[in-house]
Coordinates of C-alpha atoms and ligand atoms in Angstrom, one line a residue:
M710 CA -18.9 23.4 -3.9
D711 CA -16.3 21.3 -2.1
L712 CA -14.5 19.4 -4.8
S713 CA -13.3 16.7 -2.5
S714 CA -16.8 15.7 -1.5
V715 CA -17.6 15.3 -5.3
I716 CA -14.6 13.0 -5.7
D717 CA -15.5 11.2 -2.5
S718 CA -19.1 10.5 -3.7
E719 CA -17.8 9.4 -7.1
S720 CA -15.4 7.0 -5.4
A721 CA -18.0 5.8 -2.9
A722 CA -20.2 4.7 -5.8
H723 CA -17.6 2.4 -7.3
P724 CA -18.6 -1.2 -7.1
A725 CA -15.5 -2.2 -5.1
V726 CA -16.4 0.4 -2.4
R727 CA -20.0 -0.9 -2.3
I728 CA -18.6 -4.4 -1.7
L729 CA -16.3 -3.1 1.0
D730 CA -19.2 -1.4 2.6
D731 CA -21.0 -4.8 2.7
L732 CA -17.9 -6.6 4.1
L733 CA -17.4 -4.1 6.9
R734 CA -20.9 -4.8 8.2
I735 CA -20.1 -8.5 8.6
Q736 CA -18.2 -9.4 11.7
S737 CA -15.3 -11.8 10.9
V738 CA -13.1 -11.6 14.0
N739 CA -10.6 -14.4 14.2
P740 CA -11.9 -16.8 16.9
H741 CA -8.4 -16.8 18.4
Y742 CA -8.9 -13.3 19.7
E743 CA -12.4 -12.9 21.1
E744 CA -15.1 -15.0 22.8
E745 CA -17.9 -13.4 20.7
A746 CA -15.9 -13.8 17.5
R747 CA -18.0 -15.1 14.6
G748 CA -15.0 -16.2 12.5
E749 CA -15.1 -16.0 8.7
R750 CA -18.3 -17.9 8.2
D751 CA -20.6 -15.0 7.2
V752 CA -18.0 -13.3 5.0
A753 CA -17.4 -16.7 3.3
D754 CA -21.1 -17.0 2.6
Y755 CA -21.1 -13.5 1.1
V756 CA -18.0 -14.1 -1.1
E757 CA -19.3 -17.6 -2.2
E758 CA -22.7 -16.2 -3.3
R759 CA -21.1 -13.4 -5.3
M760 CA -18.7 -15.7 -7.0
R761 CA -21.4 -18.2 -7.9
K762 CA -23.6 -15.4 -9.2
A763 CA -20.7 -14.3 -11.4
G764 CA -20.8 -17.8 -12.9
L765 CA -17.4 -18.8 -11.6
Q766 CA -16.4 -22.3 -10.5
V767 CA -16.5 -22.1 -6.7
T768 CA -15.0 -24.5 -4.0
R769 CA -15.7 -24.2 -0.3
Q770 CA -12.6 -25.7 1.2
P771 CA -12.9 -26.7 4.9
V772 CA -9.9 -25.5 7.0
V773 CA -10.7 -25.8 10.7
D774 CA -13.8 -25.7 13.0
G775 CA -16.3 -24.9 10.2
R776 CA -14.1 -22.2 8.9
D777 CA -13.7 -22.5 5.1
N778 CA -11.6 -20.9 2.3
I779 CA -13.6 -19.8 -0.7
I780 CA -11.8 -20.6 -3.9
A781 CA -13.1 -19.2 -7.2
E782 CA -11.6 -20.2 -10.6
L783 CA -11.9 -18.6 -13.9
R784 CA -10.3 -21.0 -16.5
V785 CA -9.5 -19.8 -20.0
G786 CA -7.3 -22.7 -21.0
K787 CA -4.0 -21.2 -19.7
P788 CA -3.3 -23.2 -16.6
E789 CA 0.5 -23.0 -17.2
S790 CA 0.2 -19.2 -16.5
A791 CA -2.4 -19.3 -13.7
L792 CA -2.4 -16.2 -11.5
L793 CA -3.6 -16.3 -7.9
F794 CA -5.3 -13.5 -6.1
E795 CA -5.4 -14.0 -2.3
A796 CA -6.8 -12.0 0.6
H797 CA -7.8 -13.1 4.1
M798 CA -11.3 -12.7 5.4
D799 CA -10.6 -12.6 9.2
T800 CA -9.9 -9.5 11.2
V801 CA -8.4 -8.9 14.6
S802 CA -10.7 -8.2 17.5
I803 CA -13.0 -5.2 17.6
G804 CA -11.1 -4.1 20.8
S805 CA -11.8 -0.5 21.7
M806 CA -12.9 0.5 18.2
E807 CA -16.2 2.3 18.2
N808 CA -18.9 1.5 15.7
A809 CA -16.5 -1.0 14.2
L810 CA -19.2 -2.7 12.1
I811 CA -20.9 0.4 10.8
P812 CA -19.1 1.8 7.7
N813 CA -18.4 5.5 8.3
Y814 CA -17.2 7.9 5.5
R815 CA -15.2 10.9 6.7
E816 CA -12.9 13.1 4.7
G817 CA -12.2 10.6 2.0
R818 CA -11.7 7.8 4.4
L819 CA -13.8 4.8 5.1
Y820 CA -13.7 3.6 8.8
G821 CA -14.5 0.1 10.1
R822 CA -12.8 -3.0 11.5
G823 CA -10.9 -4.6 8.7
A824 CA -11.2 -1.6 6.3
C825 CA -7.5 -1.7 5.6
D826 CA -6.6 -5.1 6.9
T827 CA -7.7 -6.4 4.6
K828 CA -11.3 -6.1 3.4
G829 CA -10.3 -3.2 1.1
A830 CA -8.1 -5.5 -0.9
L831 CA -10.6 -8.4 -0.6
A832 CA -13.4 -6.1 -2.0
G833 CA -11.1 -5.1 -4.9
M834 CA -10.4 -8.7 -5.8
I835 CA -14.0 -9.7 -5.6
H836 CA -14.9 -6.9 -8.0
M837 CA -12.0 -7.8 -10.3
M838 CA -13.2 -11.4 -10.5
E839 CA -16.7 -10.3 -11.3
R840 CA -15.5 -8.0 -14.1
C841 CA -13.2 -10.7 -15.6
A842 CA -16.0 -13.2 -15.5
Q843 CA -18.0 -10.9 -17.8
H844 CA -15.1 -10.7 -20.3
P845 CA -13.0 -13.8 -20.1
E846 CA -11.9 -13.2 -23.7
H847 CA -9.6 -10.4 -22.3
L848 CA -7.6 -12.8 -20.2
N849 CA -4.3 -14.5 -21.1
A850 CA -4.0 -16.5 -17.9
D851 CA -6.3 -18.6 -15.8
L852 CA -7.4 -16.7 -12.6
I853 CA -7.7 -18.2 -9.2
F854 CA -9.1 -16.3 -6.3
C855 CA -8.7 -17.5 -2.7
A856 CA -10.5 -15.7 0.2
S857 CA -8.7 -17.4 3.1
V858 CA -9.3 -17.9 6.8
D859 CA -7.0 -17.5 9.8
E860 CA -4.3 -15.2 8.5
E861 CA -4.4 -13.1 11.7
Y862 CA -3.4 -16.1 13.8
A863 CA -1.8 -19.2 12.3
F864 CA -2.4 -18.7 8.5
R865 CA -4.0 -22.2 8.4
G866 CA -6.3 -21.0 5.5
L867 CA -3.3 -20.4 3.3
T868 CA -1.5 -23.6 4.2
T869 CA -4.7 -25.6 3.5
F870 CA -5.0 -23.9 0.2
M871 CA -1.4 -24.7 -0.6
S872 CA -2.1 -28.4 0.1
L873 CA -4.1 -28.5 -3.1
H874 CA -0.9 -27.9 -5.1
L875 CA -2.7 -26.0 -7.8
P876 CA -0.2 -25.0 -10.5
L877 CA 0.4 -21.3 -10.2
S878 CA 2.8 -19.0 -12.0
G879 CA 2.4 -16.0 -9.8
A880 CA 0.4 -14.6 -6.9
V881 CA -0.9 -11.3 -5.6
V882 CA -1.6 -11.1 -1.9
G883 CA -3.9 -8.4 -0.7
E884 CA -2.6 -6.5 2.4
P885 CA -2.4 -2.7 3.0
T886 CA 0.7 -1.5 1.1
E887 CA -0.5 2.1 0.3
L888 CA -0.6 0.9 -3.3
G889 CA 3.1 0.0 -3.3
I890 CA 4.3 -3.1 -5.1
V891 CA 5.8 -5.1 -2.3
V892 CA 8.4 -7.7 -3.3
E893 CA 10.2 -8.1 -0.1
H894 CA 9.2 -8.2 3.6
K895 CA 10.6 -9.5 6.8
G896 CA 9.9 -12.8 8.4
C897 CA 10.6 -14.1 11.9
A898 CA 12.0 -16.8 14.1
R899 CA 10.2 -16.9 17.4
F900 CA 11.4 -19.2 20.1
T901 CA 11.7 -19.7 23.8
V902 CA 14.9 -20.5 25.8
Q903 CA 14.7 -22.4 29.1
T904 CA 17.4 -22.5 31.7
Y905 CA 17.5 -25.1 34.5
G906 CA 18.9 -25.1 38.0
K907 CA 18.2 -26.9 41.3
S908 CA 15.8 -25.7 43.9
A909 CA 16.8 -25.2 47.5
H910 CA 15.6 -23.2 50.5
S911 CA 16.6 -19.6 49.9
S912 CA 18.3 -19.4 53.3
V913 CA 20.9 -21.9 52.0
P914 CA 21.2 -20.8 48.4
H915 CA 24.6 -22.5 48.0
K916 CA 22.7 -25.9 48.1
G917 CA 20.8 -25.0 44.9
E918 CA 21.5 -23.7 41.4
N919 CA 19.8 -20.4 40.4
A920 CA 18.1 -20.7 37.0
I921 CA 17.5 -17.0 36.9
N922 CA 21.2 -16.3 37.2
A923 CA 21.8 -18.7 34.4
M924 CA 19.2 -16.8 32.3
M925 CA 21.0 -13.5 33.0
D926 CA 23.9 -14.9 31.1
V927 CA 21.7 -15.8 28.1
V928 CA 20.0 -12.4 28.1
R929 CA 23.4 -10.6 28.3
Y930 CA 24.7 -12.7 25.5
I931 CA 21.7 -11.8 23.3
H932 CA 21.9 -8.1 24.2
E933 CA 25.6 -7.6 24.1
R934 CA 26.8 -10.1 21.4
V935 CA 23.9 -11.1 19.1
E936 CA 22.2 -7.7 18.8
P937 CA 25.3 -5.6 17.7
G938 CA 26.2 -8.4 15.2
L939 CA 22.9 -7.9 13.4
A940 CA 24.0 -4.5 12.2
T941 CA 26.2 -6.1 9.5
T942 CA 23.3 -7.8 7.8
K943 CA 21.1 -5.4 5.7
S944 CA 18.5 -5.7 3.0
A945 CA 18.1 -2.8 0.6
L946 CA 14.3 -2.7 0.9
C947 CA 13.7 -4.0 4.5
G948 CA 16.6 -2.7 6.6
K949 CA 18.2 -4.7 9.3
P950 CA 17.2 -7.8 11.2
T951 CA 16.3 -7.3 14.9
I952 CA 16.1 -9.3 18.0
V953 CA 14.0 -8.7 21.1
V954 CA 13.7 -10.7 24.4
S955 CA 10.1 -10.0 24.9
T956 CA 9.0 -12.0 27.9
I957 CA 10.7 -13.6 31.0
N958 CA 9.3 -15.9 33.6
G959 CA 11.2 -17.7 36.3
G960 CA 11.0 -18.9 39.9
S961 CA 8.0 -20.0 41.9
Q962 CA 8.2 -18.6 45.3
I963 CA 10.2 -15.9 47.2
N964 CA 11.9 -18.3 49.5
I965 CA 13.0 -20.9 46.9
V966 CA 16.1 -20.9 44.7
P967 CA 14.5 -21.0 41.2
E968 CA 14.9 -24.2 39.3
A969 CA 13.6 -22.9 35.9
C970 CA 13.5 -19.7 33.9
E971 CA 12.1 -19.1 30.4
I972 CA 12.3 -16.2 28.0
S973 CA 10.6 -15.7 24.6
V974 CA 12.6 -14.2 21.8
D975 CA 11.4 -12.5 18.6
R976 CA 14.1 -12.4 16.0
R977 CA 12.9 -10.6 12.8
I978 CA 14.7 -11.9 9.7
V979 CA 15.3 -10.1 6.4
P980 CA 15.1 -11.4 2.8
G981 CA 18.1 -13.7 2.3
E982 CA 17.9 -15.2 5.8
S983 CA 16.0 -18.4 6.6
P984 CA 14.3 -18.7 9.9
E985 CA 15.4 -22.3 10.3
Q986 CA 19.0 -21.4 9.7
V987 CA 18.8 -18.4 11.9
L988 CA 17.5 -20.5 14.8
S989 CA 20.0 -23.3 14.4
E990 CA 22.9 -20.9 14.3
F991 CA 21.6 -19.1 17.3
E992 CA 21.4 -22.3 19.2
R993 CA 24.9 -23.5 18.1
D994 CA 26.5 -20.2 19.1
L995 CA 24.7 -19.9 22.4
R996 CA 25.7 -23.4 23.4
A997 CA 29.3 -22.7 22.4
E998 CA 29.3 -19.5 24.5
L999 CA 27.6 -20.9 27.6
S1000 CA 28.7 -24.5 27.5
Q1001 CA 28.3 -24.9 31.3
T1002 CA 24.6 -23.8 31.3
R1003 CA 21.8 -26.3 31.1
L1004 CA 19.4 -25.0 28.6
T1005 CA 16.8 -25.9 26.0
I1006 CA 15.4 -24.0 23.0
E1007 CA 11.9 -24.5 21.6
P1008 CA 10.8 -23.0 18.3
L1009 CA 7.4 -21.2 18.3
L1010 CA 7.0 -19.7 14.8
L1011 CA 9.3 -19.9 11.8
D1012 CA 7.9 -17.5 9.2
P1013 CA 10.0 -17.0 6.1
A1014 CA 10.8 -13.5 4.7
L1015 CA 9.4 -12.5 1.3
N1016 CA 12.2 -12.3 -1.3
T1017 CA 10.5 -12.3 -4.8
P1018 CA 12.9 -11.9 -7.8
H1019 CA 12.4 -8.4 -9.1
D1020 CA 12.3 -9.8 -12.7
A1021 CA 9.5 -12.3 -12.1
A1022 CA 6.6 -12.1 -14.5
V1023 CA 4.2 -11.1 -11.9
V1024 CA 6.5 -8.2 -10.8
R1025 CA 7.0 -7.0 -14.4
S1026 CA 3.2 -7.1 -15.1
A1027 CA 2.5 -5.3 -11.8
K1028 CA 4.9 -2.5 -12.7
Q1029 CA 3.3 -2.2 -16.1
A1030 CA -0.3 -2.2 -14.7
A1031 CA 0.6 0.5 -12.2
A1032 CA 2.3 2.6 -14.9
T1033 CA -0.7 2.2 -17.2
L1034 CA -3.0 3.5 -14.4
G1035 CA -0.6 6.4 -13.5
L1036 CA 0.1 4.8 -10.1
N1037 CA 3.5 4.4 -8.4
S1038 CA 5.3 1.5 -10.1
S1039 CA 8.5 1.3 -7.9
L1040 CA 9.2 -1.8 -5.9
R1041 CA 9.0 -1.7 -2.1
G1042 CA 9.8 -3.7 1.0
V1043 CA 7.9 -3.7 4.3
T1044 CA 8.6 -4.9 7.8
Y1045 CA 5.4 -6.9 8.5
G1046 CA 4.7 -10.4 7.3
S1047 CA 2.1 -11.8 5.0
N1048 CA 0.8 -14.9 3.2
A1049 CA 3.0 -14.0 0.2
S1050 CA 6.2 -15.2 1.8
K1051 CA 4.8 -18.7 2.4
L1052 CA 3.8 -19.0 -1.3
Q1053 CA 7.2 -17.8 -2.4
A1054 CA 9.4 -19.7 0.1
W1055 CA 7.5 -23.0 0.4
S1056 CA 6.2 -23.4 -3.2
G1057 CA 8.5 -21.1 -5.2
I1058 CA 5.5 -19.1 -6.5
P1059 CA 6.7 -15.5 -7.3
S1060 CA 4.4 -13.3 -5.1
I1061 CA 3.8 -9.7 -4.5
V1062 CA 1.7 -7.9 -1.9
Y1063 CA -0.5 -5.1 -3.0
G1064 CA -3.5 -3.3 -1.5
P1065 CA -5.1 -0.1 -0.3
G1066 CA -4.5 1.6 3.1
S1067 CA -1.6 1.6 5.4
I1068 CA -0.4 -0.9 8.0
E1069 CA -0.3 2.0 10.4
Q1070 CA -4.1 1.8 10.7
A1071 CA -4.2 -2.0 10.8
H1072 CA -5.2 -3.5 14.2
S1073 CA -5.8 0.0 15.6
A1074 CA -8.8 1.6 17.3
E1075 CA -9.0 3.9 14.4
E1076 CA -8.9 1.6 11.4
W1077 CA -9.7 3.3 8.0
V1078 CA -8.8 3.1 4.4
P1079 CA -8.7 6.0 1.8
V1080 CA -11.7 5.5 -0.4
N1081 CA -9.9 6.4 -3.6
E1082 CA -7.2 3.8 -2.9
V1083 CA -9.8 1.1 -2.7
V1084 CA -10.9 2.1 -6.2
Q1085 CA -7.4 2.3 -7.5
A1086 CA -6.4 -1.1 -6.0
A1087 CA -9.5 -2.6 -7.6
E1088 CA -8.5 -1.1 -11.0
F1089 CA -4.9 -2.3 -10.5
Y1090 CA -6.0 -5.9 -9.8
Y1091 CA -8.2 -5.7 -13.0
Q1092 CA -5.5 -4.2 -15.1
L1093 CA -3.0 -6.8 -13.9
A1094 CA -5.4 -9.7 -14.4
C1095 CA -6.1 -8.7 -18.0
S1096 CA -2.5 -8.0 -19.0
Y1097 CA -0.8 -10.9 -17.2
K1098 CA 0.6 -13.6 -19.4
G1099 CA 2.9 -15.5 -17.0
N1100 CA 6.0 -16.6 -18.7
Q1101 CA 4.4 -16.8 -22.2
E1102 CA 5.8 -13.4 -22.9
E1103 CA 9.3 -14.8 -23.4
S1104 CA 8.2 -17.5 -25.8
S1105 CA 5.8 -15.5 -27.9
Ligands
ZN429 ZN1 -3.8 -8.7 7.0

């Protein structure tokens, strides 16, 4: 008998995997990406029903266009050490993925849109809340679970949740980390640069000013001066910052000297950098370098990096929980962004990212998650929820 199939069927029977199976059948494509997108509505109904059945206090929090966060609370009289579990309900578009809404088990993997990003983590958290609701006497901290909307576009679910200002002493954000405890990740400053000239007939170009030529100076400055300078900044867990000029548009017609040109720039920041500061320094230096050039700069997205103190209570408890379960307890950094950095940077809530599956399979035509990792992540969330005491450890 093939041992792996026995292990697979055992894992597949785990309640977290049954929940994931349900979630994969429910389309929850972010409406930003597709005409036929259903949004998070149906997944929200599913999560809400399960949380109510578990006897938890549930709030349906409107965010935008009928899209609601589901917030479930398990209060045990320890609000000062409340721990948040958060995972998003939306997925990217189905795209070219085949049978994206029919869970398919193959060689220990479960395929489906959202399997690793991030319904595997969501399922584990749902299961953890249900288990904790049965035995609240095991808890040393209040638990709050937020299934959020719109992470894949503008993270409006998380920002709306944060507007509640619930006291929190730590947070666990579910994203695919291959069961690594992520305490650092990159953020970004995305912006556009516009240069301006003066239009003229292209047969008499000396009567105009060429905005594309002006932009060439900007692009050369970024490539030859800014890019090499980034090599000196380095984070131990996330590597170096990067900068990419990713689009360029200019001119209107072949026989007109262009009066405007625009580029968009994606500058990835590392822990220790702030996106606002990175952008303002870039602007200051660019204007100093090209003082004769007429230009403007518009921010598009300023997303902080995750930089959680390695000795925060949630990090220590996470390491302990992983060690107890025989899982990898080392701390990691990743290059992609998540809701955790907003919790950490904007509200000072020490946050980690943890979940089954790899970012390599996220957003791809072949999205899958290892079934055993779904089980292990669910067990990790439960272990962490039960053992977490916030900052009470120090005083007791
Ligand atoms: Zn995600």
